[in-house]
């Protein structure tokens, strides 16, 4: 099935009782049994919910995987993956990634004896250099938030396989429309469904997709035992979001490209981070593993003073100053003080995330209005 058809039909079948074309929101905590243990496969909604199951099936289909599991947030999905590990196990993670992932690793899981090592994953050899038989998981994000660095998923997957480690890819920035990590050899693909999958800035949710049944069963056990499940209404919203993912992503890509070049040609802009530029460090890999370059762009002004950065961030009228990304509306964000404030300053600066970096989530509004808005803000 071609992507456009798949995004609209994935996971959804007419409701068996009424024929409703949209999956109903099964707003129930429990299910009636006719005799003890005699039920229709549904016992308690932390373990089973039909709206959630429809979404989990859809997630698996759109990521070209066999099994999907959804969670109450993106970080809850990440949390479930790390709970596969035991004290003493090592994780090799990207040194440039979503601040909340870094916070979860360092502030929550380190104290349980899980060891995290951070490397620059733009070069897969950096992983090969430090991987050991204690390494149980490689965690990467591509493109990275917010520096738009690219990891070669197939190359990292090969290293992971060689050492019997799992590879989990946070695919939030690309979305399943632009990139499918399982096809490139990853074991698990993770999403903050809050972003492009939901697509309308009205829900918090996370998801995991995998091919291996034993891995699915372990993660399902963690999902129901730890309990970070999303409610049925949130599942409905993400199911609905997925139906327009391809149309939205096409426009995010078109608008993103126009704005990337607009910024690059602007005489007050010093540097633009966007993987679609032919001189981006890993352009060749981005072009190979992605079907487009998306609507996420970061940039720095030539005047990188705190005052000027703050002035521009506060001057846009269409771009709203807010955390998050991937919705239909354009957002502007200051990673150092907002989305990535949980990363210590010197750690951030060392990895290239400066105090003057500005991140855009380019929405699907009219491109002329978006460019005019940035022009009047940067002027
Ligand atoms: C937002 C985000 C997360 C966390 O997801 P939540 O839904 O906010 O918990 C993880 N990874 C990336 C790349 C994100 O942008």
mmCIF file of C-alpha atoms and ligand atoms in Angstrom:
data_model
loop_
_atom_site.group_PDB
_atom_site.id
_atom_site.type_symbol
_atom_site.label_atom_id
_atom_site.label_comp_id
_atom_site.label_asym_id
_atom_site.label_seq_id
_atom_site.Cartn_x
_atom_site.Cartn_y
_atom_site.Cartn_z
ATOM 1 C CA UNK A 1 0.000 0.000 0.000
ATOM 2 C CA UNK A 2 1.257 3.514 -0.848
ATOM 3 C CA UNK A 3 1.881 5.883 2.105
ATOM 4 C CA UNK A 4 -1.104 8.188 1.516
ATOM 5 C CA UNK A 5 -3.526 5.258 1.577
ATOM 6 C CA UNK A 6 -1.787 3.671 4.533
ATOM 7 C CA UNK A 7 -1.855 6.816 6.692
ATOM 8 C CA UNK A 8 -5.606 7.112 6.194
ATOM 9 C CA UNK A 9 -6.546 3.464 6.714
ATOM 10 C CA UNK A 10 -3.874 2.100 9.097
ATOM 11 C CA UNK A 11 -5.262 0.282 12.118
ATOM 12 C CA UNK A 12 -8.837 1.384 11.545
ATOM 13 C CA UNK A 13 -11.704 -0.955 10.789
ATOM 14 C CA UNK A 14 -15.434 -0.199 10.936
ATOM 15 C CA UNK A 15 -16.678 -0.636 14.504
ATOM 16 C CA UNK A 16 -18.066 -4.193 14.762
ATOM 17 C CA UNK A 17 -21.242 -3.203 16.626
ATOM 18 C CA UNK A 18 -22.407 -0.206 14.559
ATOM 19 C CA UNK A 19 -20.189 0.078 11.501
ATOM 20 C CA UNK A 20 -18.929 3.502 12.679
ATOM 21 C CA UNK A 21 -16.119 4.416 10.299
ATOM 22 C CA UNK A 22 -14.153 6.170 13.055
ATOM 23 C CA UNK A 23 -12.857 4.055 15.933
ATOM 24 C CA UNK A 24 -15.050 4.886 18.948
ATOM 25 C CA UNK A 25 -13.520 6.348 22.102
ATOM 26 C CA UNK A 26 -13.953 3.439 24.524
ATOM 27 C CA UNK A 27 -14.105 5.552 27.663
ATOM 28 C CA UNK A 28 -14.249 2.682 30.150
ATOM 29 C CA UNK A 29 -12.001 1.402 32.927
ATOM 30 C CA UNK A 30 -13.280 -2.171 33.021
ATOM 31 C CA UNK A 31 -15.234 -4.822 31.092
ATOM 32 C CA UNK A 32 -18.055 -7.055 32.310
ATOM 33 C CA UNK A 33 -17.336 -10.797 32.499
ATOM 34 C CA UNK A 34 -20.083 -13.455 32.163
ATOM 35 C CA UNK A 35 -18.284 -15.769 34.609
ATOM 36 C CA UNK A 36 -14.891 -15.372 36.350
ATOM 37 C CA UNK A 37 -12.237 -15.403 33.619
ATOM 38 C CA UNK A 38 -14.880 -15.549 30.894
ATOM 39 C CA UNK A 39 -14.432 -12.307 28.948
ATOM 40 C CA UNK A 40 -14.071 -10.976 25.406
ATOM 41 C CA UNK A 41 -10.315 -10.520 25.707
ATOM 42 C CA UNK A 42 -10.746 -7.243 27.580
ATOM 43 C CA UNK A 43 -10.382 -7.275 31.372
ATOM 44 C CA UNK A 44 -9.122 -3.908 32.606
ATOM 45 C CA UNK A 45 -8.315 -0.803 30.582
ATOM 46 C CA UNK A 46 -4.696 -0.355 31.759
ATOM 47 C CA UNK A 47 -4.021 -3.640 29.956
ATOM 48 C CA UNK A 48 -6.528 -3.511 27.101
ATOM 49 C CA UNK A 49 -8.486 -0.762 25.386
ATOM 50 C CA UNK A 50 -9.908 -1.027 21.843
ATOM 51 C CA UNK A 51 -9.179 2.620 20.921
ATOM 52 C CA UNK A 52 -5.596 2.191 22.085
ATOM 53 C CA UNK A 53 -5.236 -1.117 20.273
ATOM 54 C CA UNK A 54 -6.426 0.486 17.004
ATOM 55 C CA UNK A 55 -3.782 3.193 17.404
ATOM 56 C CA UNK A 56 -1.068 0.679 18.296
ATOM 57 C CA UNK A 57 -1.888 -1.264 15.146
ATOM 58 C CA UNK A 58 -1.819 1.947 13.092
ATOM 59 C CA UNK A 59 1.547 2.954 14.588
ATOM 60 C CA UNK A 60 3.039 -0.418 13.666
ATOM 61 C CA UNK A 61 1.726 -0.191 10.099
ATOM 62 C CA UNK A 62 2.972 3.333 9.420
ATOM 63 C CA UNK A 63 6.454 2.514 10.771
ATOM 64 C CA UNK A 64 6.620 -0.723 8.735
ATOM 65 C CA UNK A 65 6.815 -2.693 11.981
ATOM 66 C CA UNK A 66 4.901 -5.624 13.442
ATOM 67 C CA UNK A 67 3.984 -4.306 16.893
ATOM 68 C CA UNK A 68 3.094 -0.904 18.313
ATOM 69 C CA UNK A 69 2.727 0.243 21.912
ATOM 70 C CA UNK A 70 1.575 3.688 22.964
ATOM 71 C CA UNK A 71 2.322 5.573 26.169
ATOM 72 C CA UNK A 72 1.056 8.598 28.049
ATOM 73 C CA UNK A 73 3.965 10.720 26.736
ATOM 74 C CA UNK A 74 7.114 10.495 24.661
ATOM 75 C CA UNK A 75 9.283 10.362 27.769
ATOM 76 C CA UNK A 76 7.095 7.550 29.166
ATOM 77 C CA UNK A 77 7.886 5.562 25.990
ATOM 78 C CA UNK A 78 11.613 6.252 26.493
ATOM 79 C CA UNK A 79 11.283 5.306 30.176
ATOM 80 C CA UNK A 80 9.803 1.924 29.172
ATOM 81 C CA UNK A 81 12.766 1.168 26.890
ATOM 82 C CA UNK A 82 15.327 1.927 29.623
ATOM 83 C CA UNK A 83 13.374 -0.351 32.017
ATOM 84 C CA UNK A 84 14.422 -3.277 29.795
ATOM 85 C CA UNK A 85 17.887 -2.834 31.351
ATOM 86 C CA UNK A 86 19.498 -3.896 34.641
ATOM 87 C CA UNK A 87 22.054 -2.203 36.913
ATOM 88 C CA UNK A 88 25.504 -2.297 35.322
ATOM 89 C CA UNK A 89 24.164 -2.268 31.769
ATOM 90 C CA UNK A 90 25.519 0.470 29.532
ATOM 91 C CA UNK A 91 23.706 2.737 27.102
ATOM 92 C CA UNK A 92 25.498 4.703 24.392
ATOM 93 C CA UNK A 93 23.442 7.794 23.655
ATOM 94 C CA UNK A 94 23.754 10.748 21.301
ATOM 95 C CA UNK A 95 25.401 13.813 22.851
ATOM 96 C CA UNK A 96 22.879 16.047 21.109
ATOM 97 C CA UNK A 97 19.259 15.154 21.722
ATOM 98 C CA UNK A 98 16.013 16.249 23.325
ATOM 99 C CA UNK A 99 16.743 17.743 26.776
ATOM 100 C CA UNK A 100 14.065 15.654 28.494
ATOM 101 C CA UNK A 101 15.686 12.424 27.312
ATOM 102 C CA UNK A 102 19.027 13.561 28.734
ATOM 103 C CA UNK A 103 17.309 14.523 31.999
ATOM 104 C CA UNK A 104 15.575 11.136 32.270
ATOM 105 C CA UNK A 105 18.858 9.292 31.675
ATOM 106 C CA UNK A 106 21.047 11.365 34.024
ATOM 107 C CA UNK A 107 18.636 12.352 36.793
ATOM 108 C CA UNK A 108 16.390 9.296 37.014
ATOM 109 C CA UNK A 109 18.130 6.201 35.679
ATOM 110 C CA UNK A 110 21.781 6.802 36.603
ATOM 111 C CA UNK A 111 20.925 6.336 40.270
ATOM 112 C CA UNK A 112 19.594 2.853 39.491
ATOM 113 C CA UNK A 113 23.058 1.878 38.258
ATOM 114 C CA UNK A 114 22.511 2.186 34.520
ATOM 115 C CA UNK A 115 25.540 3.725 32.848
ATOM 116 C CA UNK A 116 25.097 6.288 30.057
ATOM 117 C CA UNK A 117 27.870 7.308 27.692
ATOM 118 C CA UNK A 118 27.348 10.190 25.288
ATOM 119 C CA UNK A 119 29.029 10.461 21.901
ATOM 120 C CA UNK A 120 28.729 12.489 18.740
ATOM 121 C CA UNK A 121 26.754 10.135 16.504
ATOM 122 C CA UNK A 122 27.334 12.033 13.265
ATOM 123 C CA UNK A 123 30.208 9.595 12.865
ATOM 124 C CA UNK A 124 29.245 5.978 13.635
ATOM 125 C CA UNK A 125 32.917 5.193 14.327
ATOM 126 C CA UNK A 126 32.603 7.137 17.570
ATOM 127 C CA UNK A 127 30.214 4.417 18.767
ATOM 128 C CA UNK A 128 32.425 1.571 17.581
ATOM 129 C CA UNK A 129 35.286 3.105 19.606
ATOM 130 C CA UNK A 130 33.523 2.837 22.978
ATOM 131 C CA UNK A 131 31.066 -0.044 22.599
ATOM 132 C CA UNK A 132 31.691 -3.008 24.938
ATOM 133 C CA UNK A 133 30.009 -6.221 25.992
ATOM 134 C CA UNK A 134 28.232 -4.199 28.699
ATOM 135 C CA UNK A 135 26.513 -2.079 26.048
ATOM 136 C CA UNK A 136 22.913 -3.235 25.860
ATOM 137 C CA UNK A 137 21.338 -0.281 24.097
ATOM 138 C CA UNK A 138 22.260 2.445 21.629
ATOM 139 C CA UNK A 139 19.951 5.457 21.759
ATOM 140 C CA UNK A 140 19.928 7.958 18.956
ATOM 141 C CA UNK A 141 17.798 10.720 17.575
ATOM 142 C CA UNK A 142 17.959 11.848 13.934
ATOM 143 C CA UNK A 143 17.617 14.633 12.950
ATOM 144 C CA UNK A 144 18.620 15.806 16.427
ATOM 145 C CA UNK A 145 16.761 18.336 18.497
ATOM 146 C CA UNK A 146 17.724 21.189 18.033
ATOM 147 C CA UNK A 147 20.968 21.060 15.994
ATOM 148 C CA UNK A 148 19.562 18.989 13.119
ATOM 149 C CA UNK A 149 22.508 16.586 13.110
ATOM 150 C CA UNK A 150 22.065 13.341 11.208
ATOM 151 C CA UNK A 151 22.954 9.813 12.372
ATOM 152 C CA UNK A 152 23.506 7.110 9.764
ATOM 153 C CA UNK A 153 20.887 4.648 11.067
ATOM 154 C CA UNK A 154 22.019 1.688 8.924
ATOM 155 C CA UNK A 155 25.669 2.121 9.978
ATOM 156 C CA UNK A 156 24.777 2.323 13.682
ATOM 157 C CA UNK A 157 22.391 -0.643 13.348
ATOM 158 C CA UNK A 158 25.247 -2.735 11.932
ATOM 159 C CA UNK A 159 27.462 -1.880 14.929
ATOM 160 C CA UNK A 160 24.617 -2.631 17.353
ATOM 161 C CA UNK A 161 23.971 -6.053 15.751
ATOM 162 C CA UNK A 162 27.654 -6.951 15.879
ATOM 163 C CA UNK A 163 27.633 -6.355 19.647
ATOM 164 C CA UNK A 164 24.192 -7.762 20.422
ATOM 165 C CA UNK A 165 22.958 -4.371 21.553
ATOM 166 C CA UNK A 166 19.523 -2.957 20.766
ATOM 167 C CA UNK A 167 19.231 0.186 18.670
ATOM 168 C CA UNK A 168 16.385 2.558 19.493
ATOM 169 C CA UNK A 169 15.839 5.574 17.233
ATOM 170 C CA UNK A 170 13.816 8.597 18.328
ATOM 171 C CA UNK A 171 12.067 9.381 15.039
ATOM 172 C CA UNK A 172 10.042 12.330 16.336
ATOM 173 C CA UNK A 173 11.598 15.007 14.090
ATOM 174 C CA UNK A 174 11.290 13.073 10.827
ATOM 175 C CA UNK A 175 7.939 11.343 11.462
ATOM 176 C CA UNK A 176 7.139 8.025 9.750
ATOM 177 C CA UNK A 177 6.354 9.936 6.554
ATOM 178 C CA UNK A 178 9.978 10.954 6.075
ATOM 179 C CA UNK A 179 11.941 8.117 7.677
ATOM 180 C CA UNK A 180 11.420 4.504 8.820
ATOM 181 C CA UNK A 181 14.275 3.395 11.123
ATOM 182 C CA UNK A 182 13.117 -0.258 11.338
ATOM 183 C CA UNK A 183 13.679 -0.594 7.577
ATOM 184 C CA UNK A 184 17.266 0.537 8.165
ATOM 185 C CA UNK A 185 17.932 -2.068 10.874
ATOM 186 C CA UNK A 186 16.832 -0.375 14.116
ATOM 187 C CA UNK A 187 15.186 -2.611 16.745
ATOM 188 C CA UNK A 188 12.821 -0.030 18.207
ATOM 189 C CA UNK A 189 11.490 3.245 16.862
ATOM 190 C CA UNK A 190 10.273 5.773 19.394
ATOM 191 C CA UNK A 191 8.037 8.809 18.845
ATOM 192 C CA UNK A 192 6.793 11.712 20.811
ATOM 193 C CA UNK A 193 3.337 11.472 19.204
ATOM 194 C CA UNK A 194 2.725 14.877 20.800
ATOM 195 C CA UNK A 195 4.499 16.341 17.778
ATOM 196 C CA UNK A 196 3.897 15.482 14.090
ATOM 197 C CA UNK A 197 1.735 12.384 14.670
ATOM 198 C CA UNK A 198 -0.879 14.235 16.727
ATOM 199 C CA UNK A 199 -0.070 17.286 14.629
ATOM 200 C CA UNK A 200 -2.501 19.757 16.223
ATOM 201 C CA UNK A 201 -0.827 20.654 19.541
ATOM 202 C CA UNK A 202 -3.701 19.148 21.512
ATOM 203 C CA UNK A 203 -2.321 15.928 22.997
ATOM 204 C CA UNK A 204 0.684 14.485 24.891
ATOM 205 C CA UNK A 205 1.594 10.946 23.868
ATOM 206 C CA UNK A 206 4.455 8.579 23.013
ATOM 207 C CA UNK A 207 4.883 5.386 21.047
ATOM 208 C CA UNK A 208 7.225 2.483 20.359
ATOM 209 C CA UNK A 209 7.242 0.188 17.333
ATOM 210 C CA UNK A 210 9.254 -3.023 16.919
ATOM 211 C CA UNK A 211 9.394 -6.278 14.943
ATOM 212 C CA UNK A 212 10.555 -8.763 17.558
ATOM 213 C CA UNK A 213 7.728 -10.544 19.418
ATOM 214 C CA UNK A 214 9.754 -11.233 22.593
ATOM 215 C CA UNK A 215 10.814 -7.581 22.755
ATOM 216 C CA UNK A 216 7.194 -6.521 22.239
ATOM 217 C CA UNK A 217 6.055 -8.807 25.066
ATOM 218 C CA UNK A 218 8.681 -7.407 27.442
ATOM 219 C CA UNK A 219 7.706 -3.835 26.596
ATOM 220 C CA UNK A 220 3.994 -4.630 26.881
ATOM 221 C CA UNK A 221 4.686 -6.089 30.333
ATOM 222 C CA UNK A 222 6.442 -2.838 31.313
ATOM 223 C CA UNK A 223 3.603 -0.770 29.796
ATOM 224 C CA UNK A 224 0.927 -2.507 31.870
ATOM 225 C CA UNK A 225 3.042 -2.971 35.010
ATOM 226 C CA UNK A 226 4.281 0.621 35.178
ATOM 227 C CA UNK A 227 0.989 1.998 33.889
ATOM 228 C CA UNK A 228 1.986 4.949 31.701
ATOM 229 C CA UNK A 229 -0.882 4.344 29.268
ATOM 230 C CA UNK A 230 -2.666 7.106 27.355
ATOM 231 C CA UNK A 231 -6.416 7.580 27.738
ATOM 232 C CA UNK A 232 -8.749 6.577 24.894
ATOM 233 C CA UNK A 233 -9.582 10.158 23.903
ATOM 234 C CA UNK A 234 -5.882 10.917 23.405
ATOM 235 C CA UNK A 235 -5.556 7.744 21.326
ATOM 236 C CA UNK A 236 -8.474 8.900 19.184
ATOM 237 C CA UNK A 237 -6.819 12.280 18.595
ATOM 238 C CA UNK A 238 -3.564 10.675 17.449
ATOM 239 C CA UNK A 239 -5.450 8.216 15.220
ATOM 240 C CA UNK A 240 -7.147 11.194 13.625
ATOM 241 C CA UNK A 241 -3.850 13.075 13.334
ATOM 242 C CA UNK A 242 -2.195 10.203 11.473
ATOM 243 C CA UNK A 243 -4.854 10.391 8.736
ATOM 244 C CA UNK A 244 -3.461 13.723 7.527
ATOM 245 C CA UNK A 245 0.212 13.147 8.351
ATOM 246 C CA UNK A 246 1.310 12.845 4.736
ATOM 247 C CA UNK A 247 -0.506 16.006 3.611
ATOM 248 C CA UNK A 248 0.788 18.008 6.556
ATOM 249 C CA UNK A 249 4.362 16.737 6.160
ATOM 250 C CA UNK A 250 4.406 17.664 2.471
ATOM 251 C CA UNK A 251 3.567 21.249 3.410
ATOM 252 C CA UNK A 252 5.951 21.269 6.418
ATOM 253 C CA UNK A 253 8.725 20.237 4.000
ATOM 254 C CA UNK A 254 7.828 22.854 1.363
ATOM 255 C CA UNK A 255 7.542 25.678 3.893
ATOM 256 C CA UNK A 256 10.643 24.457 5.744
ATOM 257 C CA UNK A 257 12.758 24.563 2.603
ATOM 258 C CA UNK A 258 11.606 28.083 1.700
ATOM 259 C CA UNK A 259 12.361 29.357 5.200
ATOM 260 C CA UNK A 260 15.738 27.590 5.397
ATOM 261 C CA UNK A 261 16.888 29.428 2.245
ATOM 262 C CA UNK A 262 15.271 32.691 3.312
ATOM 263 C CA UNK A 263 17.256 32.600 6.556
ATOM 264 C CA UNK A 264 20.462 31.501 4.898
ATOM 265 C CA UNK A 265 20.277 34.464 2.509
ATOM 266 C CA UNK A 266 19.406 36.960 5.261
ATOM 267 C CA UNK A 267 22.194 39.410 6.013
ATOM 268 C CA UNK A 268 21.514 39.371 9.766
ATOM 269 C CA UNK A 269 21.628 35.574 10.082
ATOM 270 C CA UNK A 270 24.980 33.907 10.828
ATOM 271 C CA UNK A 271 24.206 30.217 10.552
ATOM 272 C CA UNK A 272 21.238 27.999 9.640
ATOM 273 C CA UNK A 273 20.907 24.362 10.738
ATOM 274 C CA UNK A 274 18.833 22.328 8.290
ATOM 275 C CA UNK A 275 19.759 18.917 6.829
ATOM 276 C CA UNK A 276 18.498 19.799 3.326
ATOM 277 C CA UNK A 277 21.486 22.064 2.568
ATOM 278 C CA UNK A 278 23.967 20.311 0.296
ATOM 279 C CA UNK A 279 26.831 21.508 2.496
ATOM 280 C CA UNK A 280 25.284 20.062 5.696
ATOM 281 C CA UNK A 281 27.861 17.652 7.206
ATOM 282 C CA UNK A 282 25.682 14.596 6.682
ATOM 283 C CA UNK A 283 23.603 15.728 3.710
ATOM 284 C CA UNK A 284 24.362 12.536 1.774
ATOM 285 C CA UNK A 285 23.069 10.347 4.609
ATOM 286 C CA UNK A 286 20.012 12.547 5.164
ATOM 287 C CA UNK A 287 19.209 12.297 1.469
ATOM 288 C CA UNK A 288 19.644 8.533 1.529
ATOM 289 C CA UNK A 289 17.573 7.727 4.626
ATOM 290 C CA UNK A 290 14.927 10.480 4.557
ATOM 291 C CA UNK A 291 12.246 11.270 1.965
ATOM 292 C CA UNK A 292 12.330 14.986 2.710
ATOM 293 C CA UNK A 293 13.898 17.329 5.239
ATOM 294 C CA UNK A 294 10.952 18.422 7.361
ATOM 295 C CA UNK A 295 9.979 21.690 8.931
ATOM 296 C CA UNK A 296 12.448 21.964 11.816
ATOM 297 C CA UNK A 297 15.133 24.627 11.429
ATOM 298 C CA UNK A 298 17.510 26.265 13.889
ATOM 299 C CA UNK A 299 19.542 29.431 13.349
ATOM 300 C CA UNK A 300 21.832 31.943 14.986
ATOM 301 C CA UNK A 301 21.901 35.695 14.406
ATOM 302 C CA UNK A 302 25.104 37.565 13.540
ATOM 303 C CA UNK A 303 24.421 39.736 16.593
ATOM 304 C CA UNK A 304 24.401 36.880 19.094
ATOM 305 C CA UNK A 305 23.876 39.046 22.175
ATOM 306 C CA UNK A 306 21.282 37.920 24.698
ATOM 307 C CA UNK A 307 19.293 41.131 24.101
ATOM 308 C CA UNK A 308 19.051 40.697 20.326
ATOM 309 C CA UNK A 309 18.200 36.980 20.595
ATOM 310 C CA UNK A 310 15.475 37.859 23.081
ATOM 311 C CA UNK A 311 14.187 40.690 20.921
ATOM 312 C CA UNK A 312 13.734 38.463 17.860
ATOM 313 C CA UNK A 313 12.130 35.679 19.921
ATOM 314 C CA UNK A 314 9.598 38.167 21.298
ATOM 315 C CA UNK A 315 8.857 39.918 17.982
ATOM 316 C CA UNK A 316 7.155 37.314 15.819
ATOM 317 C CA UNK A 317 3.384 37.529 15.401
ATOM 318 C CA UNK A 318 2.497 34.373 13.450
ATOM 319 C CA UNK A 319 5.222 32.197 14.993
ATOM 320 C CA UNK A 320 4.149 31.691 18.619
ATOM 321 C CA UNK A 321 6.867 31.606 21.276
ATOM 322 C CA UNK A 322 6.372 28.154 22.782
ATOM 323 C CA UNK A 323 7.987 24.790 23.468
ATOM 324 C CA UNK A 324 6.934 21.739 21.418
ATOM 325 C CA UNK A 325 6.856 21.314 17.640
ATOM 326 C CA UNK A 326 5.182 19.477 14.800
ATOM 327 C CA UNK A 327 1.777 21.141 14.990
ATOM 328 C CA UNK A 328 -0.018 22.886 12.128
ATOM 329 C CA UNK A 329 0.890 26.271 13.618
ATOM 330 C CA UNK A 330 4.407 27.706 13.492
ATOM 331 C CA UNK A 331 6.356 27.986 16.735
ATOM 332 C CA UNK A 332 9.574 29.745 17.713
ATOM 333 C CA UNK A 333 11.621 28.538 20.669
ATOM 334 C CA UNK A 334 14.810 29.335 22.588
ATOM 335 C CA UNK A 335 16.328 25.910 23.367
ATOM 336 C CA UNK A 336 18.871 27.197 25.933
ATOM 337 C CA UNK A 337 16.178 28.581 28.250
ATOM 338 C CA UNK A 338 13.183 26.471 27.191
ATOM 339 C CA UNK A 339 13.301 22.929 25.718
ATOM 340 C CA UNK A 340 16.940 22.237 26.639
ATOM 341 C CA UNK A 341 17.238 24.128 29.924
ATOM 342 C CA UNK A 342 17.644 20.811 31.762
ATOM 343 C CA UNK A 343 21.057 20.252 30.132
ATOM 344 C CA UNK A 344 23.921 21.891 32.106
ATOM 345 C CA UNK A 345 25.181 24.999 30.262
ATOM 346 C CA UNK A 346 28.768 23.826 29.739
ATOM 347 C CA UNK A 347 27.532 20.451 28.441
ATOM 348 C CA UNK A 348 25.247 22.270 25.998
ATOM 349 C CA UNK A 349 27.894 24.686 24.742
ATOM 350 C CA UNK A 350 30.431 21.865 24.332
ATOM 351 C CA UNK A 351 27.973 20.123 21.980
ATOM 352 C CA UNK A 352 27.292 23.274 19.958
ATOM 353 C CA UNK A 353 23.995 24.361 21.490
ATOM 354 C CA UNK A 354 24.695 28.055 22.078
ATOM 355 C CA UNK A 355 22.734 30.590 24.129
ATOM 356 C CA UNK A 356 21.839 32.385 20.900
ATOM 357 C CA UNK A 357 20.349 29.413 19.036
ATOM 358 C CA UNK A 358 16.743 29.939 17.884
ATOM 359 C CA UNK A 359 14.629 26.952 16.820
ATOM 360 C CA UNK A 360 11.649 27.094 14.475
ATOM 361 C CA UNK A 361 8.895 24.554 14.018
ATOM 362 C CA UNK A 362 7.625 25.669 10.635
ATOM 363 C CA UNK A 363 3.872 25.105 10.408
ATOM 364 C CA UNK A 364 1.599 24.767 7.410
ATOM 365 C CA UNK A 365 0.323 28.354 7.187
ATOM 366 C CA UNK A 366 0.756 30.400 3.998
ATOM 367 C CA UNK A 367 4.485 30.680 3.297
ATOM 368 C CA UNK A 368 4.276 34.395 2.433
ATOM 369 C CA UNK A 369 2.894 35.212 5.885
ATOM 370 C CA UNK A 370 5.582 33.119 7.574
ATOM 371 C CA UNK A 371 8.434 34.788 5.688
ATOM 372 C CA UNK A 372 6.966 38.257 6.237
ATOM 373 C CA UNK A 373 6.692 37.518 9.951
ATOM 374 C CA UNK A 374 10.325 36.408 10.243
ATOM 375 C CA UNK A 375 11.449 39.354 8.127
ATOM 376 C CA UNK A 376 9.753 41.915 10.389
ATOM 377 C CA UNK A 377 11.096 40.159 13.502
ATOM 378 C CA UNK A 378 14.716 39.857 12.327
ATOM 379 C CA UNK A 379 14.805 43.031 10.183
HETATM 380 C C1 LIG B 1 9.098 16.214 22.689
HETATM 381 C C2 LIG B 1 10.137 15.211 22.443
HETATM 382 C C3 LIG B 1 10.274 14.087 23.286
HETATM 383 C C4 LIG B 1 9.437 13.891 24.530
HETATM 384 O O1 LIG B 1 8.114 13.683 24.235
HETATM 385 P P1 LIG B 1 6.883 14.126 25.188
HETATM 386 O O2 LIG B 1 5.702 13.723 24.398
HETATM 387 O O3 LIG B 1 7.016 15.606 25.388
HETATM 388 O O4 LIG B 1 7.049 13.387 26.470
HETATM 389 C C5 LIG B 1 11.237 13.162 22.956
HETATM 390 N N1 LIG B 1 12.031 13.314 21.863
HETATM 391 C C6 LIG B 1 11.928 14.377 21.040
HETATM 392 C C7 LIG B 1 12.836 14.486 19.867
HETATM 393 C C8 LIG B 1 10.990 15.364 21.309
HETATM 394 O O5 LIG B 1 10.912 16.432 20.506
#
